[in-house]
Amino acid sequence: MAVCARLCGVGPSRGCRRRQQRRGPAETAAADSEPDTDPEEERIEAGAAALSGALGGRGAGPQPPPRCSLLELPPELLVEIFASLPGTDLPSLAQVCTKFRRILHTDTIWRRRCREEYGVCENLRKLDITGVSCRDVYAKLLHRYRHILGLWQPDIGPYGGLLNVVVDGLFIIGWMYLPPHDPHVDDPMRFKPLFRVHLMERKSATVECMYGHRGPHNGHIQIVKKDEFSTKCNQTDHHRMSGGRQEEFRTWLREEWGRTLEDIFHEHMQELILMKFIYTSQYDNCLTYRRIYLPPGRPDDLIRPGLFKGTYGSHGLEIVMLSFHGTRARGTKITGDPNIPAGQQTVEIDLMRRIQLPDVESLRNFNELSRIVLEVREQVRQEQQQQEDGLGGGEGRGQQSPREPQRGPAQPSVEPPPEKVGEPGDGEAAGAAAPAPEQPAQSGQGQPFVLPVGVSSRNEDYPRTCRMCFYGTGLIAGHGFTSPERTPGVFILFDEDRFGFIWLELKSFSLYSRVQATFRNAEAPSPQAFEEMLKNIQSLTS
């Protein structure tokens, strides 16, 4: 490209370095005897070299570049070149010379950077009215707070949560995503703003807390370290309501559950709701967030991984992340409850152990389903024992913990089924499973499905056909994540956006539906980074 000529050596006195390399000894000696350029020219040369690197060598060609200086290019052409560079490279160019610095004050350059790097679709020209330039928006708002964009999990004890920080017009807003009201798992997610950052004057960006019902008020954001930040409200009186805690609780109940306490007849469920309000309301002043990534997908995945809403008995709907790990699929809680906290693996599916369900009439018999699943569990146990014996008693692949003997009915009967919610963890060792009979789903047809009699479900509007089923384990525990235990179950794949899990010991069914929202800045930089993220959020509640 002609406009990129002589980027590797700017100034008429030096010429192109490539041309110098082709000189003979005499020419080189004569050139070396020429006086050095002045400091201003050296700064121009350094800046032009940086510009050449940023452009990725696009000006390089087989022919020697023409003899012209970058400074000789017309300003409008330099504006076009600078606008195509990353915004992080432009401050270095501004240090080169007065002309570059003057051109980099052109709003066209920064308007393009705001749009291409941060997706600002707002008409930035109207900023002229407020006296704020696009350069101010880029430098003092977007670039300064770029590290908080993406998905985050708030540290709210066992409850967790899902925060999505996005550029929204000329604001950066932190949206808390909430599941739909129980048990409407197919309804869209709800969301509310927790904080926002905007630039109302040239000095600095303003952080505002959006919690409560009295409008925006003063707040603070601190980036603690990489992949972690915290928010603080400086005016918590804005969170209070005139009717006191009772009014605050009733308002929270309508927003969180879509009903009043009188509408909830289950006494245990009332206790859980009141406990959650008391616990979470302690965090209306300050919160810490840890970054989470969406799971990476592969073409051979059973379905597209991602976030799902699931039913969890009296705990209501919770958000689960489905990810695939070779022959395993895992559901990790993004939101949790006092039994199984956020960060733990709620279900794990062994994709090598497909289950052939009986016909619909036989499937209605819970004992028949239980027999099929327990046979698979026994096969898993035997293969794991053989593997451990072959390794001299050591643990098998995947660091699975030894399987405890099946517990009697005493523990499950301690609490009603909705109280004890499951989760997988390491699961069984992946052995070579006997091939399951081919199901109609393989030919594109659905297999009839019905819940066995006696299996409870929060949502009776579940699909009546499924593609395929697999053996899995679910983690259940007592209140406070006490006595966690992995129990057998059945993973039922209904379609691309819905799956279910039957908790055999609890005689309970969870239905999961995909979160359809689109999240930016949420991709993991690598599969290893995603795995590390899963370990980190699980270790916080282990």
Coordinates of C-alpha atoms in Angstrom, one line a residue:
M1 CA 0.0 0.0 0.0
A2 CA 1.4 3.4 -1.0
V3 CA 0.3 5.1 2.1
C4 CA 2.4 2.8 4.2
A5 CA 5.5 3.6 2.3
R6 CA 8.8 4.0 4.2
L7 CA 7.2 3.0 7.5
C8 CA 10.4 1.2 8.4
G9 CA 12.5 4.4 7.9
V10 CA 10.8 7.8 7.8
G11 CA 12.7 10.9 6.6
P12 CA 14.4 11.9 3.4
S13 CA 17.9 11.8 4.9
R14 CA 17.8 8.1 5.8
G15 CA 16.0 6.4 3.0
C16 CA 14.5 2.9 3.3
R17 CA 16.3 0.4 5.4
R18 CA 15.6 -2.4 2.9
R19 CA 17.3 -0.2 0.2
Q20 CA 20.3 0.2 2.5
Q21 CA 20.6 -3.5 2.9
R22 CA 21.0 -3.8 -0.9
R23 CA 23.8 -1.2 -1.1
G24 CA 27.3 -2.1 -1.8
P25 CA 30.1 -1.5 0.8
A26 CA 31.0 1.9 -0.7
E27 CA 27.5 3.2 -0.7
T28 CA 27.0 2.0 2.8
A29 CA 30.1 3.7 4.0
A30 CA 29.0 6.9 2.3
A31 CA 25.6 6.7 3.9
D32 CA 27.1 6.1 7.3
S33 CA 29.1 9.3 7.0
E34 CA 26.0 11.4 6.6
P35 CA 24.9 13.4 9.7
D36 CA 22.2 11.9 12.0
T37 CA 18.7 13.2 11.9
D38 CA 17.4 15.5 14.6
P39 CA 15.4 14.1 17.6
E40 CA 12.1 15.1 16.1
E41 CA 12.8 12.9 13.0
E42 CA 13.9 10.1 15.3
R43 CA 10.5 10.3 17.1
I44 CA 8.7 10.2 13.8
E45 CA 10.7 7.2 12.7
A46 CA 9.9 5.3 16.0
G47 CA 6.2 6.1 15.7
A48 CA 6.1 5.1 12.1
A49 CA 7.8 1.8 12.9
A50 CA 5.2 1.2 15.6
L51 CA 2.5 2.0 13.1
S52 CA 4.0 -0.5 10.6
G53 CA 3.9 -3.2 13.3
A54 CA 0.3 -2.4 14.2
L55 CA -0.8 -2.6 10.5
G56 CA 0.8 -6.1 10.4
G57 CA 3.1 -5.3 7.5
R58 CA 0.3 -4.6 5.1
G59 CA 2.4 -2.1 3.3
A60 CA 5.2 -4.6 2.5
G61 CA 5.5 -5.6 -1.1
P62 CA 8.0 -7.0 -3.5
Q63 CA 8.9 -3.6 -4.9
P64 CA 11.0 -1.0 -2.9
P65 CA 8.7 1.6 -1.3
P66 CA 8.7 5.1 -2.9
R67 CA 10.6 7.9 -1.3
C68 CA 8.0 9.8 0.7
S69 CA 7.6 10.7 4.3
L70 CA 4.6 9.6 6.4
L71 CA 4.3 13.3 7.4
E72 CA 3.7 14.2 3.7
L73 CA 0.4 12.2 3.6
P74 CA -2.7 14.4 3.7
P75 CA -4.5 14.6 7.1
E76 CA -7.6 12.9 5.9
L77 CA -5.6 9.9 4.8
L78 CA -3.8 9.7 8.2
V79 CA -7.2 9.9 9.9
E80 CA -8.3 6.9 7.9
I81 CA -5.1 5.0 8.8
F82 CA -5.2 5.8 12.5
A83 CA -8.9 4.9 12.7
S84 CA -8.1 1.4 11.6
L85 CA -5.6 0.8 14.4
P86 CA -6.5 -0.6 17.9
G87 CA -7.3 2.2 20.3
T88 CA -4.6 1.0 22.7
D89 CA -1.9 1.8 20.0
L90 CA -3.0 5.4 19.4
P91 CA -1.6 7.0 22.6
S92 CA 1.9 5.9 21.5
L93 CA 1.3 7.5 18.1
A94 CA 0.3 10.8 19.8
Q95 CA 3.8 10.9 21.3
V96 CA 5.5 10.9 17.9
C97 CA 5.0 14.5 16.8
T98 CA 2.7 17.5 17.0
K99 CA 1.0 16.6 13.8
F100 CA 0.1 13.1 14.9
R101 CA -1.1 14.4 18.2
R102 CA -3.3 17.0 16.5
I103 CA -4.8 14.5 14.1
L104 CA -5.6 12.0 17.0
H105 CA -7.9 14.6 18.4
T106 CA -10.2 14.0 15.5
D107 CA -13.5 12.4 16.8
T108 CA -13.9 10.3 13.7
I109 CA -11.1 8.1 14.8
W110 CA -12.5 7.5 18.3
R111 CA -16.0 7.1 17.1
R112 CA -14.9 4.2 14.9
R113 CA -12.9 2.7 17.8
C114 CA -16.0 2.9 20.1
R115 CA -18.1 1.2 17.5
E116 CA -15.7 -1.6 16.4
E117 CA -14.2 -2.5 19.7
Y118 CA -17.2 -2.1 22.1
G119 CA -20.2 -2.2 19.8
V120 CA -21.4 1.3 20.6
C121 CA -24.3 1.8 18.2
E122 CA -25.4 5.1 19.7
N123 CA -25.2 8.3 17.6
L124 CA -22.0 9.6 19.2
R125 CA -22.3 12.9 17.3
K126 CA -24.9 14.1 19.9
L127 CA -22.1 14.1 22.5
D128 CA -21.1 17.5 21.1
I129 CA -24.0 19.0 23.1
T130 CA -22.6 17.8 26.4
G131 CA -19.1 18.8 25.6
V132 CA -17.9 15.1 25.9
S133 CA -15.9 13.8 23.0
C134 CA -15.7 10.3 21.6
R135 CA -12.2 10.2 22.7
D136 CA -13.3 10.9 26.3
V137 CA -15.9 8.1 26.0
Y138 CA -13.3 5.7 24.8
A139 CA -10.5 6.6 27.2
K140 CA -12.4 7.4 30.4
L141 CA -15.3 5.0 30.1
L142 CA -15.0 2.1 27.7
H143 CA -11.2 1.5 28.0
R144 CA -11.0 2.2 31.7
Y145 CA -13.8 -0.3 32.6
R146 CA -13.1 -2.9 29.8
H147 CA -12.0 -5.5 32.4
I148 CA -15.5 -5.8 33.9
L149 CA -17.3 -6.5 30.7
G150 CA -18.7 -10.1 30.4
L151 CA -20.3 -12.7 32.7
W152 CA -19.8 -12.8 36.4
Q153 CA -20.9 -14.8 39.4
P154 CA -21.6 -12.8 42.5
D155 CA -20.3 -14.1 45.8
I156 CA -23.6 -14.4 47.7
G157 CA -22.9 -17.4 49.8
P158 CA -24.6 -20.5 48.5
Y159 CA -27.0 -18.6 46.3
G160 CA -24.6 -17.2 43.7
G161 CA -26.1 -15.5 40.7
L162 CA -25.5 -14.4 37.1
L163 CA -24.3 -10.8 36.3
N164 CA -23.9 -9.6 32.7
V165 CA -21.9 -6.4 32.3
V166 CA -22.4 -4.8 28.9
V167 CA -22.0 -1.6 27.0
D168 CA -25.5 -0.2 26.6
G169 CA -25.5 2.9 24.5
L170 CA -23.3 5.4 26.3
F171 CA -23.5 3.4 29.6
I172 CA -21.8 0.4 31.0
I173 CA -24.5 -1.5 32.9
G174 CA -24.4 -4.5 35.2
W175 CA -27.6 -6.6 34.7
M176 CA -28.4 -9.3 37.2
Y177 CA -30.2 -12.1 35.4
L178 CA -32.9 -14.0 37.3
P179 CA -34.7 -17.2 36.4
P180 CA -38.4 -16.9 35.5
H181 CA -40.9 -17.5 38.3
D182 CA -41.3 -21.1 39.4
P183 CA -42.2 -23.4 37.8
H184 CA -42.4 -21.7 34.4
V185 CA -39.1 -23.0 33.1
D186 CA -39.7 -22.1 29.5
D187 CA -40.4 -18.4 30.2
P188 CA -37.6 -15.9 29.3
M189 CA -35.1 -14.8 31.9
R190 CA -35.8 -11.7 34.0
F191 CA -33.1 -9.1 34.6
K192 CA -32.6 -5.9 36.6
P193 CA -29.8 -3.3 36.8
L194 CA -27.4 -3.4 39.7
F195 CA -25.1 -0.6 38.7
R196 CA -24.2 1.6 35.8
V197 CA -21.2 3.7 34.7
H198 CA -21.5 6.7 32.5
L199 CA -19.6 9.9 31.5
M200 CA -21.6 13.0 32.1
E201 CA -18.6 15.4 32.2
R202 CA -15.1 15.4 30.9
K203 CA -13.4 14.8 34.2
S204 CA -14.1 11.1 34.9
A205 CA -16.8 8.4 34.7
T206 CA -19.5 8.2 37.3
V207 CA -20.5 5.0 39.0
E208 CA -24.1 4.7 40.2
C209 CA -25.8 2.0 42.3
M210 CA -29.2 1.0 40.9
Y211 CA -30.3 -1.2 43.8
G212 CA -33.5 -0.4 45.6
H213 CA -36.5 1.6 44.5
R214 CA -35.4 5.2 44.9
G215 CA -33.4 5.7 41.7
P216 CA -29.7 5.8 40.9
H217 CA -27.3 6.9 43.6
N218 CA -23.6 7.1 44.3
G219 CA -21.6 3.9 44.1
H220 CA -18.1 2.7 43.6
I221 CA -16.4 -0.1 41.5
Q222 CA -13.0 -1.5 42.4
I223 CA -11.1 -4.0 40.2
V224 CA -9.6 -6.2 42.8
K225 CA -7.5 -8.4 40.5
K226 CA -7.7 -10.1 37.2
D227 CA -11.1 -11.7 36.7
E228 CA -12.5 -10.2 40.0
F229 CA -14.1 -6.9 40.9
S230 CA -16.3 -5.5 43.6
T231 CA -19.1 -2.9 43.9
K232 CA -20.0 -0.8 46.9
C233 CA -23.0 1.5 47.5
N234 CA -22.2 4.8 49.2
Q235 CA -25.8 5.6 49.9
T236 CA -27.5 2.5 51.3
D237 CA -30.4 4.7 52.7
H238 CA -31.7 4.6 49.1
H239 CA -32.2 0.8 49.5
R240 CA -34.7 1.2 52.4
M241 CA -38.4 1.5 52.0
S242 CA -40.8 3.6 54.0
G243 CA -42.7 0.6 55.3
G244 CA -39.6 -1.0 56.8
R245 CA -38.4 -4.5 56.4
Q246 CA -41.8 -5.9 56.0
E247 CA -42.5 -3.8 53.0
E248 CA -39.1 -4.7 51.6
F249 CA -39.8 -8.4 52.1
R250 CA -43.2 -8.3 50.4
T251 CA -41.7 -6.3 47.4
W252 CA -38.8 -8.7 47.1
L253 CA -41.2 -11.7 47.3
R254 CA -43.3 -10.4 44.4
E255 CA -40.2 -9.7 42.3
E256 CA -38.4 -12.9 43.2
W257 CA -41.3 -15.4 43.3
G258 CA -44.2 -13.6 41.6
R259 CA -46.5 -14.3 44.6
T260 CA -47.2 -13.4 48.2
L261 CA -46.2 -15.5 51.2
E262 CA -49.9 -16.3 51.8
D263 CA -50.0 -17.9 48.3
I264 CA -47.3 -20.4 49.4
F265 CA -48.9 -23.1 51.4
H266 CA -45.8 -25.3 51.9
E267 CA -44.4 -24.4 55.3
H268 CA -40.9 -25.6 54.4
M269 CA -40.9 -23.5 51.2
Q270 CA -41.9 -20.5 53.3
E271 CA -38.9 -21.0 55.6
L272 CA -36.5 -21.3 52.6
I273 CA -37.8 -18.1 51.1
L274 CA -37.6 -16.2 54.3
M275 CA -34.1 -17.5 54.8
K276 CA -33.0 -16.4 51.4
F277 CA -34.3 -12.9 51.9
I278 CA -32.5 -12.5 55.2
Y279 CA -29.3 -13.8 53.8
T280 CA -29.2 -12.0 50.5
S281 CA -30.3 -8.7 51.9
Q282 CA -27.0 -8.5 53.8
Y283 CA -25.2 -8.0 50.5
D284 CA -27.1 -4.9 49.3
N285 CA -24.1 -2.8 50.3
C286 CA -21.1 -4.5 48.8
L287 CA -20.6 -7.4 46.4
T288 CA -17.6 -9.3 44.9
Y289 CA -17.9 -10.9 41.5
R290 CA -15.8 -13.6 39.9
R291 CA -15.6 -14.0 36.1
I292 CA -17.3 -17.0 34.5
Y293 CA -17.1 -18.2 30.9
L294 CA -19.6 -19.9 28.6
P295 CA -18.6 -23.5 27.9
P296 CA -16.9 -24.0 24.6
G297 CA -18.7 -26.3 22.1
R298 CA -17.5 -28.9 19.6
P299 CA -19.3 -30.4 16.6
D300 CA -19.7 -33.8 18.2
D301 CA -21.4 -32.5 21.4
L302 CA -24.7 -34.1 22.2
I303 CA -26.3 -30.7 22.1
R304 CA -25.0 -27.1 22.2
P305 CA -23.6 -26.4 25.6
G306 CA -24.7 -23.3 27.5
L307 CA -26.9 -22.0 30.3
F308 CA -30.2 -23.6 31.3
K309 CA -33.0 -22.9 33.8
G310 CA -33.9 -25.9 35.9
T311 CA -36.5 -26.8 38.5
Y312 CA -35.3 -27.6 42.0
G313 CA -38.3 -28.4 44.2
S314 CA -39.0 -25.9 47.0
H315 CA -35.8 -24.0 46.1
G316 CA -37.5 -22.8 42.9
L317 CA -35.7 -22.3 39.5
E318 CA -31.9 -22.2 39.3
I319 CA -29.4 -21.5 36.6
V320 CA -27.2 -24.4 35.5
M321 CA -24.3 -24.5 33.0
L322 CA -24.1 -27.6 30.8
S323 CA -20.7 -28.4 29.5
F324 CA -19.1 -31.4 27.8
H325 CA -15.9 -33.1 28.8
G326 CA -15.1 -36.0 26.5
T327 CA -17.3 -38.9 27.5
R328 CA -18.9 -36.8 30.3
A329 CA -21.4 -34.0 30.4
R330 CA -21.7 -31.9 33.5
G331 CA -24.2 -29.4 34.9
T332 CA -22.6 -26.8 37.2
K333 CA -24.8 -24.5 39.3
I334 CA -24.5 -20.8 38.6
T335 CA -27.2 -20.1 41.2
G336 CA -27.6 -22.4 44.2
D337 CA -29.3 -23.0 47.5
P338 CA -28.5 -24.0 51.0
N339 CA -28.4 -27.7 50.1
I340 CA -26.3 -27.6 47.0
P341 CA -24.6 -24.3 46.7
A342 CA -23.6 -22.4 43.6
G343 CA -20.4 -23.7 41.9
Q344 CA -21.1 -27.3 42.6
Q345 CA -21.9 -29.9 39.9
T346 CA -25.5 -30.7 40.1
V347 CA -25.7 -33.5 37.6
E348 CA -23.1 -35.5 35.6
I349 CA -23.9 -37.7 32.6
D350 CA -22.0 -40.7 31.4
L351 CA -22.3 -40.4 27.6
M352 CA -20.9 -43.9 27.3
R353 CA -23.8 -45.5 29.1
R354 CA -26.9 -45.0 27.1
I355 CA -30.1 -46.3 28.6
Q356 CA -32.9 -48.0 26.6
L357 CA -36.2 -47.0 28.3
P358 CA -39.0 -49.6 28.3
D359 CA -42.3 -48.9 26.5
V360 CA -44.6 -46.2 27.9
E361 CA -46.8 -48.6 30.0
S362 CA -43.7 -50.2 31.6
L363 CA -42.1 -46.8 32.1
R364 CA -45.1 -45.8 34.3
N365 CA -43.9 -48.4 36.8
F366 CA -41.2 -46.7 38.9
N367 CA -39.8 -50.0 40.0
E368 CA -39.1 -51.0 36.4
L369 CA -37.1 -47.8 35.8
S370 CA -35.3 -48.2 39.1
R371 CA -34.3 -51.8 38.1
I372 CA -32.8 -50.6 34.8
V373 CA -30.8 -47.8 36.4
L374 CA -29.5 -49.8 39.3
E375 CA -28.3 -52.5 36.9
V376 CA -26.2 -49.9 35.2
R377 CA -24.9 -48.6 38.5
E378 CA -23.9 -52.1 39.5
Q379 CA -22.1 -52.5 36.2
V380 CA -20.3 -49.2 36.8
R381 CA -19.4 -50.3 40.3
Q382 CA -17.9 -53.6 39.2
E383 CA -15.9 -52.0 36.4
Q384 CA -14.6 -49.3 38.8
Q385 CA -13.6 -52.0 41.2
Q386 CA -11.8 -53.9 38.5
Q387 CA -10.0 -50.8 37.4
E388 CA -8.9 -50.0 41.0
D389 CA -7.7 -53.6 41.5
G390 CA -5.7 -53.3 38.3
L391 CA -4.1 -50.1 39.6
G392 CA -3.2 -51.6 42.9
G393 CA -6.0 -50.1 44.8
G394 CA -5.4 -46.5 43.5
E395 CA -8.2 -44.3 42.2
G396 CA -9.1 -44.7 38.6
R397 CA -9.0 -42.2 35.8
G398 CA -10.7 -38.9 36.6
Q399 CA -9.8 -39.1 40.4
Q400 CA -13.2 -40.6 41.2
S401 CA -13.9 -41.1 44.9
P402 CA -14.9 -44.6 46.0
R403 CA -18.6 -45.3 45.9
E404 CA -20.2 -45.7 49.3
P405 CA -22.6 -48.6 50.0
Q406 CA -26.2 -47.8 49.2
R407 CA -27.8 -46.0 52.1
G408 CA -31.0 -47.1 53.7
P409 CA -34.2 -45.1 53.7
A410 CA -33.3 -43.2 56.9
Q411 CA -31.4 -40.4 55.2
P412 CA -33.7 -39.6 52.3
S413 CA -36.6 -39.5 54.7
V414 CA -35.0 -36.8 56.9
E415 CA -36.3 -34.1 54.6
P416 CA -39.1 -34.0 52.0
P417 CA -37.8 -34.7 48.5
P418 CA -37.8 -31.0 47.4
E419 CA -35.3 -30.2 50.2
K420 CA -32.5 -32.4 49.1
V421 CA -31.3 -31.5 45.7
G422 CA -28.6 -33.4 43.8
E423 CA -25.4 -32.9 42.2
P424 CA -22.7 -35.0 40.6
G425 CA -19.2 -34.5 41.0
D426 CA -16.5 -36.9 39.9
G427 CA -19.0 -39.6 38.9
E428 CA -18.0 -43.1 38.0
A429 CA -15.0 -44.1 36.1
A430 CA -15.5 -44.1 32.4
G431 CA -15.5 -47.8 31.4
A432 CA -16.4 -49.4 28.1
A433 CA -20.2 -49.7 28.3
A434 CA -22.1 -52.4 26.6
P435 CA -23.7 -51.0 23.5
A436 CA -27.3 -50.0 24.1
P437 CA -30.0 -50.9 21.6
E438 CA -30.6 -48.3 19.0
Q439 CA -33.4 -45.9 19.9
P440 CA -35.8 -44.3 17.4
A441 CA -34.1 -40.9 18.1
Q442 CA -31.2 -42.0 16.0
S443 CA -33.3 -42.1 12.9
G444 CA -34.7 -38.6 13.7
Q445 CA -37.9 -39.9 15.5
G446 CA -38.9 -39.2 19.0
Q447 CA -39.3 -41.9 21.6
P448 CA -42.5 -41.7 23.8
F449 CA -41.8 -40.6 27.3
V450 CA -43.8 -40.3 30.5
L451 CA -42.8 -39.9 34.1
P452 CA -43.2 -43.0 36.3
V453 CA -46.0 -42.9 38.8
G454 CA -44.8 -41.5 42.1
V455 CA -42.1 -39.3 40.6
S456 CA -42.8 -35.6 41.6
S457 CA -42.4 -32.8 39.2
R458 CA -42.7 -29.0 39.7
N459 CA -43.8 -28.7 36.0
E460 CA -46.2 -31.2 34.5
D461 CA -45.8 -29.6 31.1
Y462 CA -42.7 -31.6 30.2
P463 CA -42.2 -33.0 26.6
R464 CA -43.8 -36.3 25.9
T465 CA -41.1 -37.5 23.5
C466 CA -37.4 -37.7 24.0
R467 CA -34.4 -38.4 21.8
M468 CA -32.3 -40.5 24.0
C469 CA -31.4 -41.2 27.7
F470 CA -28.2 -41.8 29.6
Y471 CA -27.1 -43.0 33.0
G472 CA -26.0 -40.1 35.3
T473 CA -25.5 -39.2 38.9
G474 CA -26.9 -36.3 40.9
L475 CA -25.5 -34.7 44.0
I476 CA -27.9 -34.4 47.0
A477 CA -27.1 -33.1 50.5
G478 CA -28.7 -31.9 53.7
H479 CA -29.0 -28.3 54.7
G480 CA -25.7 -26.5 54.7
F481 CA -24.2 -28.9 52.1
T482 CA -23.9 -31.6 54.8
S483 CA -23.4 -35.3 54.0
P484 CA -23.2 -34.7 50.2
E485 CA -23.9 -37.9 48.3
R486 CA -23.9 -38.9 44.6
T487 CA -26.9 -40.8 43.7
P488 CA -28.0 -42.5 40.4
G489 CA -30.4 -41.0 38.0
V490 CA -31.5 -40.8 34.3
F491 CA -30.6 -37.9 31.9
I492 CA -33.3 -37.4 29.3
L493 CA -32.6 -35.4 26.2
F494 CA -35.8 -34.0 24.8
D495 CA -34.5 -31.6 22.1
E496 CA -31.8 -29.1 21.4
D497 CA -33.1 -26.7 24.1
R498 CA -34.5 -29.0 26.8
F499 CA -33.4 -31.9 28.9
G500 CA -34.5 -33.5 32.2
F501 CA -33.1 -35.5 35.1
I502 CA -34.9 -38.1 37.2
W503 CA -33.4 -38.3 40.7
L504 CA -33.9 -41.9 41.5
E505 CA -33.5 -41.7 45.3
L506 CA -35.6 -38.6 45.7
K507 CA -38.2 -39.8 43.2
S508 CA -38.1 -36.3 41.7
F509 CA -37.8 -34.9 38.2
S510 CA -36.0 -31.7 37.2
L511 CA -36.8 -30.0 33.8
Y512 CA -34.2 -27.8 32.2
S513 CA -34.7 -25.2 29.5
R514 CA -32.1 -23.2 27.6
V515 CA -31.4 -19.6 28.4
Q516 CA -31.9 -17.9 25.1
A517 CA -30.1 -14.6 25.9
T518 CA -27.0 -13.6 23.9
F519 CA -24.0 -12.8 26.0
R520 CA -21.0 -10.8 24.7
N521 CA -17.4 -11.0 26.0
A522 CA -18.2 -14.4 27.6
E523 CA -16.1 -16.8 25.5
A524 CA -13.3 -18.6 27.3
P525 CA -9.9 -17.7 25.9
S526 CA -9.0 -21.5 25.8
P527 CA -10.5 -24.8 26.9
Q528 CA -7.9 -24.9 29.7
A529 CA -9.1 -21.5 31.0
F530 CA -12.7 -22.8 31.1
E531 CA -11.7 -25.9 33.1
E532 CA -9.7 -23.7 35.5
M533 CA -12.8 -21.5 36.0
L534 CA -15.0 -24.5 36.8
K535 CA -12.5 -25.6 39.4
N536 CA -12.3 -22.2 41.0
I537 CA -16.0 -21.7 41.4
Q538 CA -16.4 -25.2 42.8
S539 CA -13.6 -24.8 45.3
L540 CA -15.3 -21.7 46.8
T541 CA -18.2 -23.7 48.1
S542 CA -16.5 -27.1 48.7

